[in-house]
XYZ file of N, CA, C and O in Angstrom:
872
model
N 67.933 -5.349 -30.646
C 69.017 -6.227 -30.228
C 68.505 -7.197 -29.188
O 67.777 -6.808 -28.275
N 68.803 -8.486 -29.358
C 68.460 -9.460 -28.329
C 69.706 -10.262 -27.967
O 70.259 -10.927 -28.872
N 70.114 -10.181 -26.718
C 71.263 -10.940 -26.265
C 70.870 -12.020 -25.235
O 71.605 -12.954 -24.990
N 69.737 -11.884 -24.610
C 69.280 -12.800 -23.623
C 67.753 -12.986 -23.734
O 67.030 -12.085 -24.074
N 67.293 -14.229 -23.448
C 65.903 -14.549 -23.509
C 65.491 -15.328 -22.220
O 66.135 -16.369 -21.905
N 64.508 -14.840 -21.555
C 64.013 -15.508 -20.378
C 62.616 -16.064 -20.666
O 61.685 -15.319 -21.080
N 62.449 -17.349 -20.534
C 61.204 -18.018 -20.840
C 60.493 -18.550 -19.598
O 61.114 -19.109 -18.703
N 59.190 -18.306 -19.617
C 58.324 -19.043 -18.683
C 58.195 -20.512 -19.185
O 58.558 -20.735 -20.354
N 57.772 -21.372 -18.335
C 57.645 -22.768 -18.725
C 56.204 -23.113 -19.164
O 55.880 -23.311 -20.341
N 55.301 -23.220 -18.165
C 53.937 -23.689 -18.384
C 53.154 -22.684 -19.238
O 53.009 -21.539 -18.851
N 52.619 -23.123 -20.354
C 51.896 -22.281 -21.244
C 52.702 -21.513 -22.224
O 52.190 -20.949 -23.191
N 54.029 -21.513 -22.005
C 54.947 -20.800 -22.943
C 55.801 -21.811 -23.725
O 55.740 -21.858 -24.935
N 56.591 -22.572 -23.002
C 57.354 -23.649 -23.658
C 56.666 -24.997 -23.608
O 56.845 -25.827 -24.462
N 55.898 -25.198 -22.535
C 55.218 -26.522 -22.307
C 53.737 -26.368 -22.421
O 53.133 -25.375 -21.912
N 53.093 -27.314 -23.040
C 51.656 -27.334 -23.191
C 51.076 -28.030 -21.942
O 50.685 -29.218 -22.014
N 51.060 -27.344 -20.833
C 50.769 -27.974 -19.553
C 49.760 -27.280 -18.687
O 49.417 -27.760 -17.645
N 49.196 -26.165 -19.146
C 48.278 -25.442 -18.307
C 46.985 -26.194 -18.045
O 46.347 -26.045 -17.001
N 46.646 -27.106 -18.920
C 45.454 -27.906 -18.722
C 45.550 -28.767 -17.487
O 44.552 -29.088 -16.870
N 46.735 -29.196 -17.156
C 46.957 -30.021 -15.958
C 46.525 -29.233 -14.734
O 45.813 -29.708 -13.842
N 47.010 -27.974 -14.599
C 46.754 -27.193 -13.445
C 45.270 -26.877 -13.279
O 44.756 -26.649 -12.199
N 44.571 -26.901 -14.399
C 43.128 -26.662 -14.406
C 42.364 -27.895 -13.893
O 41.214 -27.769 -13.494
N 42.995 -29.060 -13.983
C 42.262 -30.303 -13.701
C 42.926 -31.187 -12.672
O 42.505 -32.335 -12.485
N 43.957 -30.696 -11.958
C 44.727 -31.556 -11.134
C 43.891 -32.171 -9.990
O 44.117 -33.316 -9.584
N 42.976 -31.425 -9.433
C 42.104 -31.923 -8.355
C 41.269 -33.077 -8.850
O 41.142 -34.115 -8.180
N 40.722 -32.934 -10.033
C 39.915 -33.964 -10.630
C 40.797 -35.226 -10.912
O 40.379 -36.374 -10.670
N 41.996 -35.027 -11.432
C 42.911 -36.144 -11.707
C 43.230 -36.899 -10.435
O 43.267 -38.125 -10.425
N 43.457 -36.151 -9.336
C 43.819 -36.764 -8.090
C 42.654 -37.654 -7.583
O 42.874 -38.775 -7.169
N 41.430 -37.083 -7.600
C 40.262 -37.883 -7.162
C 40.065 -39.088 -7.982
O 39.789 -40.152 -7.422
N 40.249 -38.953 -9.234
C 40.009 -40.142 -10.129
C 41.087 -41.222 -9.843
O 40.821 -42.406 -10.016
N 42.272 -40.792 -9.496
C 43.313 -41.772 -9.103
C 42.895 -42.556 -7.869
O 43.435 -43.675 -7.652
N 42.000 -42.049 -7.094
C 41.461 -42.758 -5.913
C 40.193 -43.489 -6.218
O 39.566 -44.088 -5.307
N 39.727 -43.439 -7.458
C 38.462 -44.080 -7.866
C 37.273 -43.278 -7.513
O 36.133 -43.814 -7.412
N 37.419 -41.981 -7.328
C 36.335 -41.086 -6.891
C 35.931 -40.188 -8.086
O 36.804 -39.592 -8.728
N 34.651 -40.071 -8.360
C 34.177 -39.181 -9.426
C 34.068 -37.756 -8.898
O 33.299 -37.521 -7.948
N 34.768 -36.795 -9.450
C 34.663 -35.417 -8.990
C 33.343 -34.816 -9.350
O 32.773 -35.097 -10.389
N 32.824 -33.923 -8.502
C 31.544 -33.218 -8.768
C 31.819 -32.176 -9.849
O 32.929 -31.644 -9.995
N 30.803 -31.889 -10.637
C 30.926 -30.818 -11.683
C 31.335 -29.498 -11.031
O 30.859 -29.180 -9.896
N 32.187 -28.762 -11.711
C 32.578 -27.426 -11.202
C 33.721 -27.450 -10.192
O 34.035 -26.391 -9.644
N 34.338 -28.579 -10.000
C 35.408 -28.665 -9.006
C 36.577 -27.767 -9.355
O 37.157 -27.081 -8.513
N 36.897 -27.700 -10.638
C 38.089 -26.905 -11.029
C 37.891 -25.420 -10.730
O 38.787 -24.747 -10.347
N 36.691 -24.921 -10.870
C 36.355 -23.542 -10.587
C 36.482 -23.254 -9.088
O 36.943 -22.172 -8.644
N 36.102 -24.218 -8.275
C 36.206 -24.054 -6.800
C 37.664 -24.045 -6.376
O 38.068 -23.234 -5.534
N 38.482 -24.917 -6.956
C 39.866 -25.066 -6.486
C 40.822 -24.004 -7.093
O 41.860 -23.739 -6.524
N 40.388 -23.368 -8.230
C 41.319 -22.508 -8.920
C 41.971 -21.438 -8.042
O 43.176 -21.220 -8.148
N 41.254 -20.695 -7.210
C 41.919 -19.659 -6.411
C 42.588 -20.138 -5.144
O 43.199 -19.349 -4.430
N 42.574 -21.450 -4.906
C 43.111 -21.975 -3.630
C 44.557 -22.326 -3.763
O 45.071 -22.686 -4.821
N 45.326 -22.231 -2.629
C 46.658 -22.779 -2.544
C 46.561 -24.297 -2.444
O 45.475 -24.858 -2.231
N 47.693 -24.968 -2.592
C 47.713 -26.435 -2.511
C 47.198 -26.913 -1.181
O 46.393 -27.866 -1.141
N 47.592 -26.303 -0.118
C 47.118 -26.730 1.234
C 45.642 -26.503 1.366
O 44.905 -27.369 1.984
N 45.140 -25.433 0.835
C 43.667 -25.195 0.857
C 42.928 -26.247 -0.001
O 41.830 -26.681 0.410
N 43.460 -26.555 -1.125
C 42.885 -27.577 -1.965
C 42.793 -28.932 -1.206
O 41.734 -29.582 -1.282
N 43.842 -29.291 -0.561
C 43.897 -30.555 0.160
C 42.858 -30.554 1.253
O 42.086 -31.566 1.450
N 42.709 -29.451 2.011
C 41.723 -29.386 3.096
C 40.310 -29.447 2.544
O 39.421 -30.120 3.092
N 40.078 -28.770 1.430
C 38.744 -28.784 0.800
C 38.375 -30.229 0.326
O 37.293 -30.734 0.585
N 39.293 -30.867 -0.339
C 39.031 -32.184 -0.869
C 38.845 -33.192 0.276
O 37.933 -34.051 0.172
N 39.581 -33.088 1.320
C 39.440 -33.942 2.502
C 38.035 -33.848 3.082
O 37.355 -34.854 3.350
N 37.582 -32.623 3.260
C 36.246 -32.395 3.861
C 35.147 -32.726 2.893
O 34.172 -33.456 3.222
N 35.226 -32.253 1.676
C 34.113 -32.393 0.719
C 33.914 -33.823 0.305
O 32.763 -34.330 0.134
N 35.023 -34.596 0.165
C 34.904 -35.991 -0.298
C 35.182 -37.037 0.820
O 35.330 -38.207 0.527
N 35.186 -36.516 2.075
C 35.409 -37.395 3.243
C 36.600 -38.332 3.054
O 36.516 -39.586 3.245
N 37.764 -37.770 2.648
C 38.901 -38.596 2.354
C 39.605 -39.058 3.640
O 39.683 -38.245 4.625
N 40.065 -40.253 3.649
C 40.721 -40.783 4.853
C 42.127 -40.237 5.080
O 42.518 -39.939 6.207
N 42.955 -40.044 4.018
C 44.337 -39.552 4.230
C 44.315 -38.150 4.895
O 43.383 -37.396 4.812
N 45.460 -37.871 5.573
C 45.624 -36.563 6.175
C 45.761 -35.512 5.086
O 46.024 -35.828 3.911
N 45.627 -34.225 5.443
C 45.772 -33.163 4.511
C 47.181 -33.176 3.888
O 47.329 -32.969 2.633
N 48.178 -33.524 4.694
C 49.574 -33.603 4.129
C 49.673 -34.722 3.116
O 50.315 -34.550 2.068
N 49.036 -35.846 3.434
C 49.081 -37.015 2.490
C 48.349 -36.641 1.168
O 48.751 -37.092 0.099
N 47.271 -35.890 1.286
C 46.557 -35.449 0.085
C 47.427 -34.490 -0.724
O 47.525 -34.642 -1.943
N 48.112 -33.555 -0.068
C 49.037 -32.693 -0.763
C 50.133 -33.502 -1.479
O 50.431 -33.233 -2.656
N 50.673 -34.470 -0.777
C 51.700 -35.345 -1.369
C 51.138 -36.083 -2.604
O 51.816 -36.256 -3.632
N 49.882 -36.526 -2.494
C 49.247 -37.256 -3.611
C 49.024 -36.347 -4.786
O 49.256 -36.760 -5.953
N 48.632 -35.099 -4.554
C 48.443 -34.121 -5.637
C 49.816 -33.848 -6.306
O 49.892 -33.833 -7.560
N 50.828 -33.678 -5.461
C 52.145 -33.418 -6.044
C 52.651 -34.613 -6.882
O 53.293 -34.423 -7.891
N 52.330 -35.790 -6.448
C 52.689 -36.981 -7.252
C 51.945 -37.028 -8.567
O 52.495 -37.396 -9.616
N 50.638 -36.647 -8.544
C 49.900 -36.548 -9.767
C 50.503 -35.582 -10.736
O 50.614 -35.831 -11.950
N 50.971 -34.428 -10.227
C 51.614 -33.421 -11.074
C 52.927 -33.950 -11.615
O 53.208 -33.858 -12.796
N 53.734 -34.593 -10.795
C 55.020 -35.110 -11.193
C 54.887 -36.158 -12.288
O 55.595 -36.220 -13.267
N 53.890 -37.060 -12.062
C 53.640 -38.117 -13.052
C 53.283 -37.558 -14.401
O 53.774 -38.057 -15.446
N 52.485 -36.484 -14.408
C 52.157 -35.869 -15.720
C 53.416 -35.321 -16.422
O 53.596 -35.531 -17.603
N 54.252 -34.638 -15.672
C 55.432 -34.042 -16.247
C 56.449 -35.147 -16.721
O 57.169 -34.935 -17.691
N 56.466 -36.212 -15.984
C 57.393 -37.304 -16.353
C 56.918 -38.076 -17.588
O 57.743 -38.512 -18.384
N 55.601 -38.223 -17.740
C 55.085 -39.169 -18.711
C 54.185 -38.578 -19.792
O 53.972 -39.263 -20.816
N 53.677 -37.380 -19.627
C 52.640 -36.927 -20.557
C 52.922 -35.539 -21.172
O 52.461 -35.264 -22.267
N 53.554 -34.645 -20.458
C 53.665 -33.292 -20.946
C 54.318 -33.204 -22.288
O 55.230 -33.994 -22.605
N 53.941 -32.233 -23.105
C 54.489 -32.046 -24.432
C 54.987 -30.565 -24.557
O 54.413 -29.684 -23.955
N 55.955 -30.421 -25.406
C 56.440 -29.055 -25.706
C 55.387 -28.378 -26.624
O 54.686 -29.074 -27.388
N 55.295 -27.041 -26.525
C 54.420 -26.359 -27.410
C 55.023 -26.327 -28.771
O 56.271 -26.422 -28.955
N 54.190 -26.223 -29.786
C 54.645 -26.212 -31.176
C 55.717 -25.181 -31.420
O 55.550 -23.979 -31.012
N 56.844 -25.567 -31.948
C 57.925 -24.637 -32.305
C 58.890 -24.348 -31.191
O 59.913 -23.678 -31.416
N 58.668 -24.833 -29.972
C 59.508 -24.494 -28.829
C 60.955 -24.874 -28.995
O 61.855 -24.059 -28.821
N 61.206 -26.118 -29.425
C 62.558 -26.573 -29.593
C 63.280 -25.803 -30.681
O 64.426 -25.366 -30.515
N 62.634 -25.601 -31.830
C 63.243 -24.892 -32.934
C 63.505 -23.461 -32.566
O 64.548 -22.870 -32.987
N 62.613 -22.828 -31.812
C 62.832 -21.452 -31.372
C 64.085 -21.345 -30.472
O 64.927 -20.465 -30.676
N 64.207 -22.252 -29.554
C 65.386 -22.181 -28.660
C 66.632 -22.487 -29.420
O 67.642 -21.848 -29.145
N 66.592 -23.435 -30.330
C 67.802 -23.718 -31.096
C 68.179 -22.538 -31.937
O 69.388 -22.225 -32.135
N 67.202 -21.853 -32.507
C 67.475 -20.640 -33.316
C 68.150 -19.577 -32.477
O 69.134 -18.955 -32.948
N 67.719 -19.378 -31.266
C 68.340 -18.377 -30.400
C 69.799 -18.792 -30.088
O 70.707 -17.949 -30.148
N 70.014 -20.042 -29.853
C 71.402 -20.491 -29.531
C 72.313 -20.286 -30.728
O 73.474 -19.949 -30.555
N 71.776 -20.555 -31.890
C 72.598 -20.358 -33.118
C 73.006 -18.880 -33.239
O 74.075 -18.585 -33.841
N 72.187 -17.979 -32.787
C 72.476 -16.561 -32.845
C 73.334 -16.075 -31.662
O 73.574 -14.895 -31.531
N 73.675 -16.985 -30.771
C 74.458 -16.601 -29.654
C 73.671 -15.939 -28.539
O 74.281 -15.259 -27.678
N 72.381 -16.131 -28.521
C 71.529 -15.562 -27.492
C 71.446 -16.534 -26.301
O 71.172 -17.722 -26.480
N 71.712 -16.017 -25.101
C 71.583 -16.803 -23.879
C 70.108 -17.041 -23.578
O 69.252 -16.217 -23.839
N 69.821 -18.221 -23.047
C 68.426 -18.572 -22.717
C 68.316 -19.081 -21.304
O 69.138 -19.916 -20.875
N 67.324 -18.627 -20.584
C 67.128 -18.978 -19.177
C 65.640 -19.230 -18.909
O 64.787 -18.585 -19.546
N 65.380 -20.155 -18.067
C 63.992 -20.457 -17.644
C 63.666 -19.805 -16.322
O 64.443 -19.981 -15.347
N 62.543 -19.114 -16.215
C 62.071 -18.491 -14.944
C 60.637 -18.964 -14.734
O 59.747 -18.562 -15.460
N 60.407 -19.819 -13.786
C 59.086 -20.481 -13.610
C 58.660 -20.519 -12.177
O 59.457 -20.528 -11.239
N 57.289 -20.537 -11.999
C 56.724 -20.693 -10.651
C 56.576 -22.158 -10.272
O 56.294 -22.460 -9.141
N 56.807 -23.033 -11.208
C 56.669 -24.472 -10.967
C 57.872 -25.047 -10.223
O 58.983 -24.571 -10.364
N 57.614 -26.051 -9.380
C 58.676 -26.685 -8.594
C 59.790 -27.169 -9.479
O 59.601 -27.664 -10.576
N 61.021 -26.992 -8.974
C 62.227 -27.314 -9.794
C 62.225 -28.803 -10.229
O 62.547 -29.067 -11.424
N 62.003 -29.725 -9.360
C 62.038 -31.130 -9.704
C 61.052 -31.433 -10.782
O 61.336 -32.120 -11.791
N 59.831 -30.916 -10.625
C 58.745 -31.150 -11.604
C 59.134 -30.592 -12.944
O 59.003 -31.281 -13.960
N 59.557 -29.335 -13.005
C 59.766 -28.687 -14.283
C 61.018 -29.309 -14.948
O 61.037 -29.421 -16.198
N 62.002 -29.704 -14.192
C 63.163 -30.384 -14.795
C 62.748 -31.666 -15.513
O 63.238 -31.997 -16.568
N 61.860 -32.446 -14.855
C 61.372 -33.654 -15.472
C 60.651 -33.384 -16.799
O 60.847 -34.054 -17.778
N 59.847 -32.339 -16.775
C 59.092 -31.975 -18.005
C 60.007 -31.548 -19.136
O 59.787 -31.917 -20.315
N 61.008 -30.705 -18.788
C 61.913 -30.255 -19.808
C 62.771 -31.383 -20.377
O 63.089 -31.434 -21.536
N 63.163 -32.334 -19.463
C 63.940 -33.489 -19.930
C 63.099 -34.365 -20.860
O 63.578 -34.809 -21.917
N 61.822 -34.576 -20.517
C 60.925 -35.413 -21.323
C 60.779 -34.827 -22.728
O 60.793 -35.580 -23.744
N 60.630 -33.499 -22.805
C 60.397 -32.853 -24.083
C 61.631 -32.499 -24.870
O 61.523 -31.985 -26.032
N 62.806 -32.765 -24.301
C 64.078 -32.487 -24.994
C 64.465 -31.030 -24.950
O 65.434 -30.630 -25.637
N 63.815 -30.190 -24.121
C 64.141 -28.786 -24.043
C 65.247 -28.436 -23.037
O 65.853 -27.389 -23.174
N 65.476 -29.345 -22.141
C 66.400 -29.018 -21.066
C 67.801 -28.661 -21.570
O 68.422 -27.667 -21.105
N 68.424 -29.384 -22.545
C 69.737 -29.037 -22.992
C 69.807 -27.722 -23.791
O 70.899 -27.201 -24.073
N 68.614 -27.155 -24.156
C 68.595 -25.928 -24.920
C 68.515 -24.684 -24.058
O 68.402 -23.568 -24.617
N 68.552 -24.838 -22.735
C 68.486 -23.753 -21.792
C 69.842 -23.628 -21.036
O 70.424 -24.643 -20.695
N 70.228 -22.410 -20.751
C 71.486 -22.221 -20.058
C 71.319 -22.278 -18.530
O 72.308 -22.400 -17.775
N 70.060 -22.242 -18.074
C 69.804 -22.397 -16.640
C 68.373 -22.274 -16.311
O 67.519 -21.960 -17.141
N 68.050 -22.618 -15.042
C 66.692 -22.555 -14.558
C 66.661 -21.866 -13.218
O 67.514 -22.133 -12.343
N 65.653 -21.025 -12.998
C 65.424 -20.505 -11.655
C 63.898 -20.554 -11.418
O 63.096 -20.345 -12.355
N 63.520 -20.919 -10.226
C 62.103 -21.033 -9.854
C 61.754 -19.978 -8.820
O 62.595 -19.454 -8.066
N 60.466 -19.686 -8.774
C 60.018 -18.756 -7.722
C 60.321 -19.321 -6.331
O 60.653 -18.571 -5.414
N 60.254 -20.640 -6.215
C 60.585 -21.306 -4.944
C 62.012 -21.068 -4.540
O 62.309 -20.893 -3.329
N 62.932 -21.049 -5.494
C 64.344 -20.834 -5.213
C 64.530 -19.500 -4.561
O 65.391 -19.291 -3.664
N 63.769 -18.498 -5.004
C 63.963 -17.109 -4.558
C 62.915 -16.629 -3.560
O 62.958 -15.496 -3.111
N 62.002 -17.549 -3.209
C 60.873 -17.187 -2.274
C 60.147 -15.949 -2.778
O 59.952 -14.972 -2.048
N 59.737 -16.005 -4.034
C 59.078 -14.830 -4.637
C 57.987 -15.368 -5.561
O 57.686 -16.521 -5.627
N 57.348 -14.419 -6.268
C 56.401 -14.741 -7.320
C 56.607 -13.775 -8.462
O 57.508 -12.934 -8.401
N 55.779 -13.877 -9.488
C 55.974 -13.068 -10.655
C 55.225 -11.736 -10.654
O 55.043 -11.067 -11.646
N 54.724 -11.423 -9.426
C 54.179 -10.057 -9.246
C 55.271 -9.054 -9.002
O 54.997 -7.848 -8.964
N 56.483 -9.551 -8.784
C 57.622 -8.694 -8.661
C 58.653 -9.208 -9.652
O 58.677 -10.370 -10.030
N 59.615 -8.320 -10.081
C 60.545 -8.737 -11.177
C 61.769 -9.456 -10.689
O 62.707 -9.694 -11.501
N 61.866 -9.855 -9.418
C 63.081 -10.444 -8.886
C 63.550 -11.615 -9.684
O 64.737 -11.787 -9.984
N 62.627 -12.496 -10.090
C 63.028 -13.696 -10.805
C 63.588 -13.385 -12.186
O 64.577 -14.007 -12.654
N 63.067 -12.326 -12.811
C 63.623 -11.923 -14.113
C 64.984 -11.284 -13.957
O 65.897 -11.522 -14.773
N 65.170 -10.478 -12.940
C 66.486 -9.893 -12.669
C 67.544 -10.963 -12.369
O 68.664 -10.835 -12.837
N 67.123 -11.948 -11.583
C 68.071 -13.013 -11.308
C 68.526 -13.725 -12.587
O 69.708 -13.964 -12.807
N 67.564 -14.149 -13.451
C 67.901 -14.787 -14.659
C 68.768 -13.932 -15.529
O 69.808 -14.418 -16.139
N 68.479 -12.656 -15.651
C 69.300 -11.737 -16.446
C 70.703 -11.644 -15.939
O 71.695 -11.645 -16.681
N 70.835 -11.556 -14.586
C 72.165 -11.497 -13.978
C 72.981 -12.741 -14.313
O 74.182 -12.628 -14.562
N 72.332 -13.884 -14.298
C 73.039 -15.107 -14.599
C 73.499 -15.159 -16.052
O 74.610 -15.706 -16.372
N 72.748 -14.573 -16.944
C 73.131 -14.518 -18.368
C 74.145 -13.399 -18.626
O 74.831 -13.458 -19.659
N 74.190 -12.423 -17.775
C 75.111 -11.297 -17.958
C 74.669 -10.345 -19.063
O 75.489 -9.698 -19.729
N 73.360 -10.160 -19.231
C 72.850 -9.316 -20.308
C 72.226 -8.051 -19.685
O 71.831 -8.034 -18.533
N 72.149 -7.021 -20.471
C 71.492 -5.774 -20.038
C 69.978 -5.925 -20.181
O 69.505 -6.688 -21.044
N 69.270 -5.207 -19.319
C 67.785 -5.297 -19.360
C 67.242 -4.979 -20.719
O 66.352 -5.683 -21.254
N 67.751 -3.934 -21.357
C 67.274 -3.485 -22.648
C 67.481 -4.483 -23.786
O 66.842 -4.452 -24.843
N 68.443 -5.432 -23.547
C 68.802 -6.442 -24.567
C 68.194 -7.809 -24.191
O 68.548 -8.825 -24.786
N 67.349 -7.827 -23.176
C 66.791 -9.143 -22.724
C 65.286 -9.147 -22.931
O 64.584 -8.249 -22.523
N 64.867 -10.201 -23.626
C 63.441 -10.402 -23.883
C 62.891 -11.423 -22.885
O 63.504 -12.461 -22.582
N 61.679 -11.167 -22.429
C 60.940 -12.079 -21.595
C 59.751 -12.703 -22.359
O 58.973 -11.937 -22.985
N 59.617 -13.993 -22.369
C 58.537 -14.668 -23.068
C 57.585 -15.269 -22.035
O 57.956 -16.106 -21.230
N 56.362 -14.806 -22.099
C 55.331 -15.177 -21.102
C 53.976 -15.407 -21.723
O 53.608 -14.782 -22.724
N 53.209 -16.295 -21.122
C 51.788 -16.470 -21.485
C 50.874 -15.851 -20.473
O 49.680 -15.637 -20.734
N 51.363 -15.593 -19.290
C 50.548 -15.054 -18.158
C 50.580 -13.535 -18.180
O 51.626 -12.913 -18.209
N 49.374 -12.941 -18.111
C 49.278 -11.518 -18.242
C 50.009 -10.799 -17.094
O 50.763 -9.830 -17.316
N 49.792 -11.289 -15.854
C 50.407 -10.593 -14.700
C 51.941 -10.580 -14.809
O 52.608 -9.602 -14.469
N 52.499 -11.705 -15.263
C 53.952 -11.831 -15.342
C 54.492 -10.941 -16.484
O 55.533 -10.315 -16.378
N 53.763 -10.899 -17.584
C 54.141 -10.028 -18.704
C 54.144 -8.587 -18.280
O 55.115 -7.809 -18.623
N 53.154 -8.173 -17.564
C 53.104 -6.782 -17.036
C 54.268 -6.501 -16.138
O 54.852 -5.437 -16.162
N 54.553 -7.417 -15.244
C 55.658 -7.209 -14.322
C 56.972 -6.989 -15.018
O 57.751 -6.126 -14.754
N 57.211 -7.880 -16.049
C 58.492 -7.750 -16.787
C 58.556 -6.472 -17.551
O 59.605 -5.805 -17.594
N 57.457 -6.089 -18.163
C 57.469 -4.857 -18.991
C 57.679 -3.629 -18.098
O 58.468 -2.731 -18.426
N 57.029 -3.585 -16.953
C 57.210 -2.456 -16.006
C 58.641 -2.379 -15.501
O 59.082 -1.318 -15.099
N 59.357 -3.561 -15.479
C 60.719 -3.546 -15.012
C 61.706 -3.200 -16.108
O 62.897 -3.207 -15.865
N 61.242 -2.909 -17.302
C 62.130 -2.436 -18.370
C 62.520 -3.482 -19.419
O 63.320 -3.197 -20.306
N 61.967 -4.671 -19.312
C 62.271 -5.741 -20.268
C 61.399 -5.590 -21.497
O 60.273 -5.118 -21.452
N 61.879 -6.055 -22.688
C 61.052 -6.274 -23.819
C 60.303 -7.585 -23.601
O 60.889 -8.559 -23.092
N 59.035 -7.585 -23.929
C 58.204 -8.753 -23.580
C 57.468 -9.294 -24.845
O 56.849 -8.534 -25.566
N 57.555 -10.586 -25.013
C 56.818 -11.289 -26.050
C 55.766 -12.168 -25.426
O 56.104 -13.037 -24.622
N 54.540 -11.929 -25.765
C 53.455 -12.749 -25.253
C 53.251 -13.960 -26.136
O 53.242 -13.849 -27.374
N 53.167 -15.134 -25.521
C 52.972 -16.401 -26.255
C 51.564 -16.865 -26.017
O 51.191 -17.104 -24.865
N 50.768 -17.023 -27.048
C 49.366 -17.393 -26.930
C 49.213 -18.754 -26.243
O 49.960 -19.689 -26.492
N 48.221 -18.806 -25.354
C 47.838 -20.058 -24.718
C 46.345 -19.927 -24.374
O 45.906 -18.877 -23.911
N 45.569 -20.949 -24.639
C 44.135 -20.842 -24.407
C 43.667 -20.605 -22.953
O 42.554 -20.241 -22.694
N 44.590 -20.797 -22.004
C 44.245 -20.588 -20.591
C 44.563 -19.159 -20.148
O 44.377 -18.839 -18.963
N 44.944 -18.270 -21.049
C 45.209 -16.867 -20.719
C 44.257 -15.969 -21.440
O 43.690 -16.329 -22.483
N 44.087 -14.773 -20.942
C 43.254 -13.731 -21.578
C 44.123 -13.097 -22.709
O 45.051 -12.334 -22.454
N 43.790 -13.449 -23.925
C 44.625 -13.053 -25.061
C 44.591 -11.612 -25.369
O 45.548 -10.965 -25.774
N 43.415 -10.980 -25.183
C 43.326 -9.536 -25.361
C 44.216 -8.783 -24.371
O 44.953 -7.849 -24.758
N 44.151 -9.189 -23.138
C 44.992 -8.546 -22.096
C 46.490 -8.774 -22.348
O 47.305 -7.944 -22.115
N 46.796 -10.019 -22.848
C 48.203 -10.392 -23.101
C 48.729 -9.540 -24.230
O 49.856 -9.008 -24.126
N 47.958 -9.345 -25.291
C 48.413 -8.465 -26.390
C 48.732 -7.095 -25.890
O 49.749 -6.503 -26.288
N 47.910 -6.537 -25.017
C 48.081 -5.179 -24.549
C 49.243 -5.090 -23.621
O 49.885 -4.021 -23.535
N 49.664 -6.156 -22.975
C 50.732 -6.153 -21.976
C 52.139 -6.315 -22.641
O 53.137 -5.993 -21.956
N 52.180 -6.761 -23.877
C 53.441 -7.124 -24.461
C 53.843 -6.234 -25.645
O 53.006 -5.595 -26.300
N 55.143 -6.214 -25.975
C 55.644 -5.505 -27.118
C 55.293 -6.298 -28.408
O 55.044 -5.688 -29.415
N 55.395 -7.580 -28.298
C 55.094 -8.501 -29.450
C 54.185 -9.617 -28.962
O 54.352 -10.121 -27.870
N 53.210 -9.997 -29.833
C 52.323 -11.093 -29.482
C 52.539 -12.213 -30.527
O 52.539 -11.971 -31.718
N 52.824 -13.375 -29.983
C 53.148 -14.525 -30.880
C 52.016 -15.566 -30.744
O 51.766 -16.129 -29.710
N 51.283 -15.800 -31.866
C 50.232 -16.815 -31.841
C 50.742 -18.217 -31.476
O 50.064 -19.073 -30.929
N 52.037 -18.449 -31.790
C 52.749 -19.688 -31.399
C 54.249 -19.400 -31.551
O 54.632 -18.283 -31.852
N 55.046 -20.457 -31.334
C 56.493 -20.227 -31.410
C 57.105 -20.676 -32.762
O 58.325 -20.813 -32.839
N 56.285 -20.921 -33.699
C 56.813 -21.518 -34.977
C 57.411 -20.442 -35.867
O 58.269 -20.711 -36.673
N 56.910 -19.216 -35.722
C 57.389 -18.122 -36.684
C 58.508 -17.322 -35.986
O 58.338 -16.128 -35.788
N 59.654 -17.942 -35.740
C 60.719 -17.171 -35.091
C 61.386 -16.224 -36.029
O 61.826 -15.180 -35.578
N 61.404 -16.404 -37.370
C 61.907 -15.342 -38.231
C 61.009 -14.099 -38.107
O 61.537 -12.940 -38.099
N 59.743 -14.310 -37.984
C 58.837 -13.138 -37.780
C 59.073 -12.443 -36.460
O 59.010 -11.237 -36.400
N 59.383 -13.206 -35.422
C 59.741 -12.564 -34.166
C 60.974 -11.683 -34.288
O 60.997 -10.532 -33.815
N 62.031 -12.179 -34.939
C 63.232 -11.368 -35.112
C 62.947 -10.082 -35.877
O 63.468 -9.007 -35.535
N 62.120 -10.204 -36.899
C 61.782 -9.023 -37.680
C 61.043 -7.953 -36.862
O 61.375 -6.788 -36.915
N 60.111 -8.447 -36.040
C 59.390 -7.522 -35.143
C 60.258 -6.995 -34.047
O 60.146 -5.831 -33.675
N 61.145 -7.813 -33.537
C 61.981 -7.420 -32.400
C 62.915 -6.284 -32.758
O 63.235 -5.468 -31.917
N 63.291 -6.192 -33.981
C 64.210 -5.149 -34.453
C 63.576 -3.767 -34.299
O 64.235 -2.750 -34.141
N 62.216 -3.774 -34.386
C 61.506 -2.499 -34.368
C 60.787 -2.204 -33.045
O 60.127 -1.199 -32.902
N 60.877 -3.173 -32.124
C 60.087 -3.044 -30.858
C 60.855 -2.089 -29.910
O 62.051 -1.989 -29.901
């Protein structure tokens, strides 16, 4: 039985993980600066403020760290406003759930303004019953608070609520909290670990009849 569905955004509904892998490079190029090889690997484990401090020192940037943060955020926002695309099958999957009377909610770590722009651009925004971000709740997906909040808003029972995720840590959190979990393939995630963390593994979102068939037995 599925009465509620909680979706991640980046890598699950939106084909956007590549941006987060290259945002430092994009920002430098917007300033006319060629990034050094390996920059994405250096920046990957850093917070935004740490990234700004590193870029300022490494590339002798004139703007303050706060101005660099603002510039990176603008780079991100511009991508979501003008370039981001929905993953294959995302709109049809959401429409199929709505036809079945299933409530749909977005639970994301991405900033609310940014993600709303991306969902509006791709036409997915009207297909969701609501959005909650980690920033709204001052949390992350290492704890299930964001999933519980979304479920409460939909008014569904945990056992009847599916969580759709591409990130292994988030899938594990949701499963440990009692949710049914569908892993959505994305090249930026460890697919072997994702398969192991989820009840169902979806190579993409186009085969939603297949999902329903598997969900009945999960």
